[in-house]
PDB file of C-alpha atoms in Angstrom:
ATOM      1  CA  MET A  57     186.167  98.882  70.531  1.00  0.00           C
ATOM      2  CA  ASN A  58     188.166  98.151  73.647  1.00  0.00           C
ATOM      3  CA  THR A  59     186.638 100.219  76.451  1.00  0.00           C
ATOM      4  CA  GLN A  60     190.017 100.392  78.186  1.00  0.00           C
ATOM      5  CA  GLN A  61     191.466 102.545  75.387  1.00  0.00           C
ATOM      6  CA  ARG A  62     191.601 106.207  76.250  1.00  0.00           C
ATOM      7  CA  TRP A  63     190.234 108.557  73.621  1.00  0.00           C
ATOM      8  CA  THR A  64     191.527 112.086  73.181  1.00  0.00           C
ATOM      9  CA  ARG A  65     189.226 114.937  72.234  1.00  0.00           C
ATOM     10  CA  GLY A  66     190.992 115.115  68.860  1.00  0.00           C
ATOM     11  CA  GLN A  67     190.398 111.428  68.127  1.00  0.00           C
ATOM     12  CA  ARG A  68     186.703 111.702  69.002  1.00  0.00           C
ATOM     13  CA  THR A  69     186.338 114.869  66.931  1.00  0.00           C
ATOM     14  CA  VAL A  70     188.010 113.327  63.868  1.00  0.00           C
ATOM     15  CA  LEU A  71     185.990 110.128  64.207  1.00  0.00           C
ATOM     16  CA  ASP A  72     182.794 112.188  64.467  1.00  0.00           C
ATOM     17  CA  ALA A  73     183.786 114.132  61.334  1.00  0.00           C
ATOM     18  CA  LEU A  74     184.031 110.850  59.414  1.00  0.00           C
ATOM     19  CA  GLN A  75     180.717 109.455  60.710  1.00  0.00           C
ATOM     20  CA  ASP A  76     177.879 109.084  58.211  1.00  0.00           C
ATOM     21  CA  LYS A  77     179.975 110.236  55.258  1.00  0.00           C
ATOM     22  CA  ASP A  78     179.253 108.545  51.949  1.00  0.00           C
ATOM     23  CA  HIS A  79     182.634 109.545  50.578  1.00  0.00           C
ATOM     24  CA  LEU A  80     186.273 109.481  51.612  1.00  0.00           C
ATOM     25  CA  LEU A  81     187.917 112.492  53.265  1.00  0.00           C
ATOM     26  CA  SER A  82     191.564 113.537  53.288  1.00  0.00           C
ATOM     27  CA  ALA A  83     193.198 114.841  56.458  1.00  0.00           C
ATOM     28  CA  GLN A  84     193.114 118.325  54.932  1.00  0.00           C
ATOM     29  CA  GLU A  85     189.371 118.002  54.209  1.00  0.00           C
ATOM     30  CA  ILE A  86     188.719 116.872  57.783  1.00  0.00           C
ATOM     31  CA  TYR A  87     190.746 119.822  59.074  1.00  0.00           C
ATOM     32  CA  SER A  88     188.850 122.249  56.805  1.00  0.00           C
ATOM     33  CA  GLN A  89     185.533 120.798  57.928  1.00  0.00           C
ATOM     34  CA  LEU A  90     186.451 121.321  61.593  1.00  0.00           C
ATOM     35  CA  ARG A  91     188.282 124.643  61.253  1.00  0.00           C
ATOM     36  CA  ASP A  92     185.431 126.996  62.149  1.00  0.00           C
ATOM     37  CA  THR A  93     183.472 124.780  64.505  1.00  0.00           C
ATOM     38  CA  PRO A  94     183.383 124.530  68.300  1.00  0.00           C
ATOM     39  CA  GLN A  95     185.323 121.247  67.886  1.00  0.00           C
ATOM     40  CA  GLU A  96     188.184 123.004  66.062  1.00  0.00           C
ATOM     41  CA  VAL A  97     191.446 121.042  66.031  1.00  0.00           C
ATOM     42  CA  GLY A  98     194.770 121.722  64.361  1.00  0.00           C
ATOM     43  CA  LEU A  99     196.014 119.917  61.271  1.00  0.00           C
ATOM     44  CA  ALA A 100     198.749 118.155  63.267  1.00  0.00           C
ATOM     45  CA  THR A 101     196.075 116.912  65.695  1.00  0.00           C
ATOM     46  CA  VAL A 102     194.027 115.576  62.764  1.00  0.00           C
ATOM     47  CA  TYR A 103     197.040 113.612  61.486  1.00  0.00           C
ATOM     48  CA  ARG A 104     197.874 112.245  64.959  1.00  0.00           C
ATOM     49  CA  ALA A 105     194.237 111.276  65.543  1.00  0.00           C
ATOM     50  CA  LEU A 106     194.034 109.510  62.164  1.00  0.00           C
ATOM     51  CA  GLU A 107     197.256 107.629  62.905  1.00  0.00           C
ATOM     52  CA  MET A 108     195.841 106.374  66.213  1.00  0.00           C
ATOM     53  CA  LEU A 109     192.424 105.564  64.717  1.00  0.00           C
ATOM     54  CA  LEU A 110     194.170 103.547  61.983  1.00  0.00           C
ATOM     55  CA  ALA A 111     196.202 101.674  64.595  1.00  0.00           C
ATOM     56  CA  ARG A 112     193.015 100.890  66.525  1.00  0.00           C
ATOM     57  CA  GLY A 113     191.260  99.663  63.401  1.00  0.00           C
ATOM     58  CA  GLN A 114     188.542 102.330  63.585  1.00  0.00           C
ATOM     59  CA  VAL A 115     189.279 103.908  60.208  1.00  0.00           C
ATOM     60  CA  GLN A 116     190.513 102.674  56.860  1.00  0.00           C
ATOM     61  CA  ALA A 117     193.037 104.523  54.685  1.00  0.00           C
ATOM     62  CA  VAL A 118     192.573 104.501  50.926  1.00  0.00           C
ATOM     63  CA  SER A 119     195.003 105.757  48.300  1.00  0.00           C
ATOM     64  CA  VAL A 120     193.448 106.898  45.044  1.00  0.00           C
ATOM     65  CA  GLY A 121     196.710 107.528  43.208  1.00  0.00           C
ATOM     66  CA  ASP A 122     196.951 111.296  43.708  1.00  0.00           C
ATOM     67  CA  GLN A 123     199.706 111.379  46.356  1.00  0.00           C
ATOM     68  CA  GLN A 124     197.084 111.800  49.083  1.00  0.00           C
ATOM     69  CA  THR A 125     195.541 109.396  51.544  1.00  0.00           C
ATOM     70  CA  TYR A 126     191.814 109.405  52.187  1.00  0.00           C
ATOM     71  CA  TYR A 127     189.989 108.028  55.202  1.00  0.00           C
ATOM     72  CA  GLN A 128     186.658 106.498  56.109  1.00  0.00           C
ATOM     73  CA  ILE A 129     185.133 104.713  59.064  1.00  0.00           C
ATOM     74  CA  LYS A 130     186.010 101.047  58.806  1.00  0.00           C
ATOM     75  CA  SER A 131     183.009  98.840  58.232  1.00  0.00           C
ATOM     76  CA  ASN A 132     182.074  96.081  60.643  1.00  0.00           C
ATOM     77  CA  HIS A 133     183.506  93.541  58.227  1.00  0.00           C
ATOM     78  CA  ARG A 134     187.085  92.604  58.951  1.00  0.00           C
ATOM     79  CA  HIS A 135     188.099  93.446  55.407  1.00  0.00           C
ATOM     80  CA  GLY A 136     186.903  97.052  55.475  1.00  0.00           C
ATOM     81  CA  SER A 137     185.395  98.489  52.321  1.00  0.00           C
ATOM     82  CA  HIS A 138     186.375  97.777  48.763  1.00  0.00           C
ATOM     83  CA  HIS A 139     186.335 100.468  46.132  1.00  0.00           C
ATOM     84  CA  LEU A 140     186.161 101.338  42.453  1.00  0.00           C
ATOM     85  CA  ILE A 141     188.466 104.345  42.038  1.00  0.00           C
ATOM     86  CA  CYS A 142     188.501 106.611  38.984  1.00  0.00           C
ATOM     87  CA  THR A 143     192.106 107.484  38.169  1.00  0.00           C
ATOM     88  CA  HIS A 144     191.013 110.629  36.333  1.00  0.00           C
ATOM     89  CA  CYS A 145     188.477 112.434  38.553  1.00  0.00           C
ATOM     90  CA  LYS A 146     189.336 110.510  41.772  1.00  0.00           C
ATOM     91  CA  ARG A 147     185.708 109.485  42.301  1.00  0.00           C
ATOM     92  CA  VAL A 148     185.491 106.597  44.750  1.00  0.00           C
ATOM     93  CA  ILE A 149     182.629 104.112  44.726  1.00  0.00           C
ATOM     94  CA  ALA A 150     182.412 101.836  47.770  1.00  0.00           C
ATOM     95  CA  LEU A 151     181.348  98.300  46.895  1.00  0.00           C
ATOM     96  CA  PRO A 152     178.388  97.160  49.011  1.00  0.00           C
ATOM     97  CA  ALA A 153     179.730  93.651  49.630  1.00  0.00           C
ATOM     98  CA  CYS A 154     183.034  91.822  49.592  1.00  0.00           C
ATOM     99  CA  PRO A 155     183.533  90.325  46.125  1.00  0.00           C
ATOM    100  CA  VAL A 156     186.302  87.954  47.259  1.00  0.00           C
ATOM    101  CA  ARG A 157     184.958  86.508  50.495  1.00  0.00           C
ATOM    102  CA  GLU A 158     184.833  82.999  49.034  1.00  0.00           C
ATOM    103  CA  LEU A 159     188.351  83.333  47.615  1.00  0.00           C
ATOM    104  CA  GLU A 160     189.639  84.431  51.028  1.00  0.00           C
ATOM    105  CA  SER A 161     188.114  81.348  52.636  1.00  0.00           C
ATOM    106  CA  GLN A 162     189.560  79.092  49.921  1.00  0.00           C
ATOM    107  CA  LEU A 163     193.051  80.538  50.282  1.00  0.00           C
ATOM    108  CA  SER A 164     192.910  80.277  54.046  1.00  0.00           C
ATOM    109  CA  GLN A 165     191.993  76.605  53.913  1.00  0.00           C
ATOM    110  CA  GLN A 166     194.238  75.708  50.997  1.00  0.00           C
ATOM    111  CA  HIS A 167     197.360  77.248  52.510  1.00  0.00           C
ATOM    112  CA  ARG A 168     196.483  76.748  56.183  1.00  0.00           C
ATOM    113  CA  PHE A 169     196.851  80.464  56.678  1.00  0.00           C
ATOM    114  CA  SER A 170     194.851  82.577  59.104  1.00  0.00           C
ATOM    115  CA  ILE A 171     193.911  85.750  57.213  1.00  0.00           C
ATOM    116  CA  ASP A 172     193.356  88.785  59.422  1.00  0.00           C
ATOM    117  CA  TYR A 173     192.168  91.154  56.705  1.00  0.00           C
ATOM    118  CA  HIS A 174     192.539  92.028  53.050  1.00  0.00           C
ATOM    119  CA  VAL A 175     192.439  95.163  50.928  1.00  0.00           C
ATOM    120  CA  LEU A 176     190.863  95.318  47.490  1.00  0.00           C
ATOM    121  CA  ASP A 177     190.530  98.375  45.274  1.00  0.00           C
ATOM    122  CA  PHE A 178     189.971  98.528  41.518  1.00  0.00           C
ATOM    123  CA  PHE A 179     191.409 101.437  39.521  1.00  0.00           C
ATOM    124  CA  GLY A 180     190.131 102.678  36.172  1.00  0.00           C
ATOM    125  CA  LEU A 181     187.751 105.224  34.676  1.00  0.00           C
ATOM    126  CA  CYS A 182     184.241 105.991  35.843  1.00  0.00           C
ATOM    127  CA  GLN A 183     181.588 106.173  33.114  1.00  0.00           C
ATOM    128  CA  ALA A 184     181.633 109.979  32.959  1.00  0.00           C
ATOM    129  CA  CYS A 185     185.413 110.106  32.461  1.00  0.00           C
ATOM    130  CA  ALA A 186     185.341 107.205  29.984  1.00  0.00           C
ATOM    131  CA  ASN A 187     182.703 109.029  27.932  1.00  0.00           C
ATOM    132  CA  ARG A 188     184.883 112.157  27.816  1.00  0.00           C
ATOM    133  CA  ALA A 189     187.986 110.218  26.758  1.00  0.00           C
TER     134      ALA A 189
END
């Protein structure tokens, strides 16, 4: 993080709310989590903070196909996290490693293209939903 960037209380509070979470949170969930705490912030502040945190590369936005965006702290890898996303129950499973790192390197060399980042999510049914279908 660039130490010259000024952080607002709202940005710090939203970032703290996302810390150490093993699942994605929507802006509404972050707002609900903070509503009755000493760090209370308004919903508009949550959205503004998320917008700035996205621009700074601190958080990653993930769409799971339900008209809502979910957020998580961006990993130290430049590609962020990759996910398996259940289209039925909206369960999100973060993949522990980048499954296309070698492909990224190949494409970069082959096309003489400097890749800044990539996004990779797989959509389908988790085992529980598949068993019910």
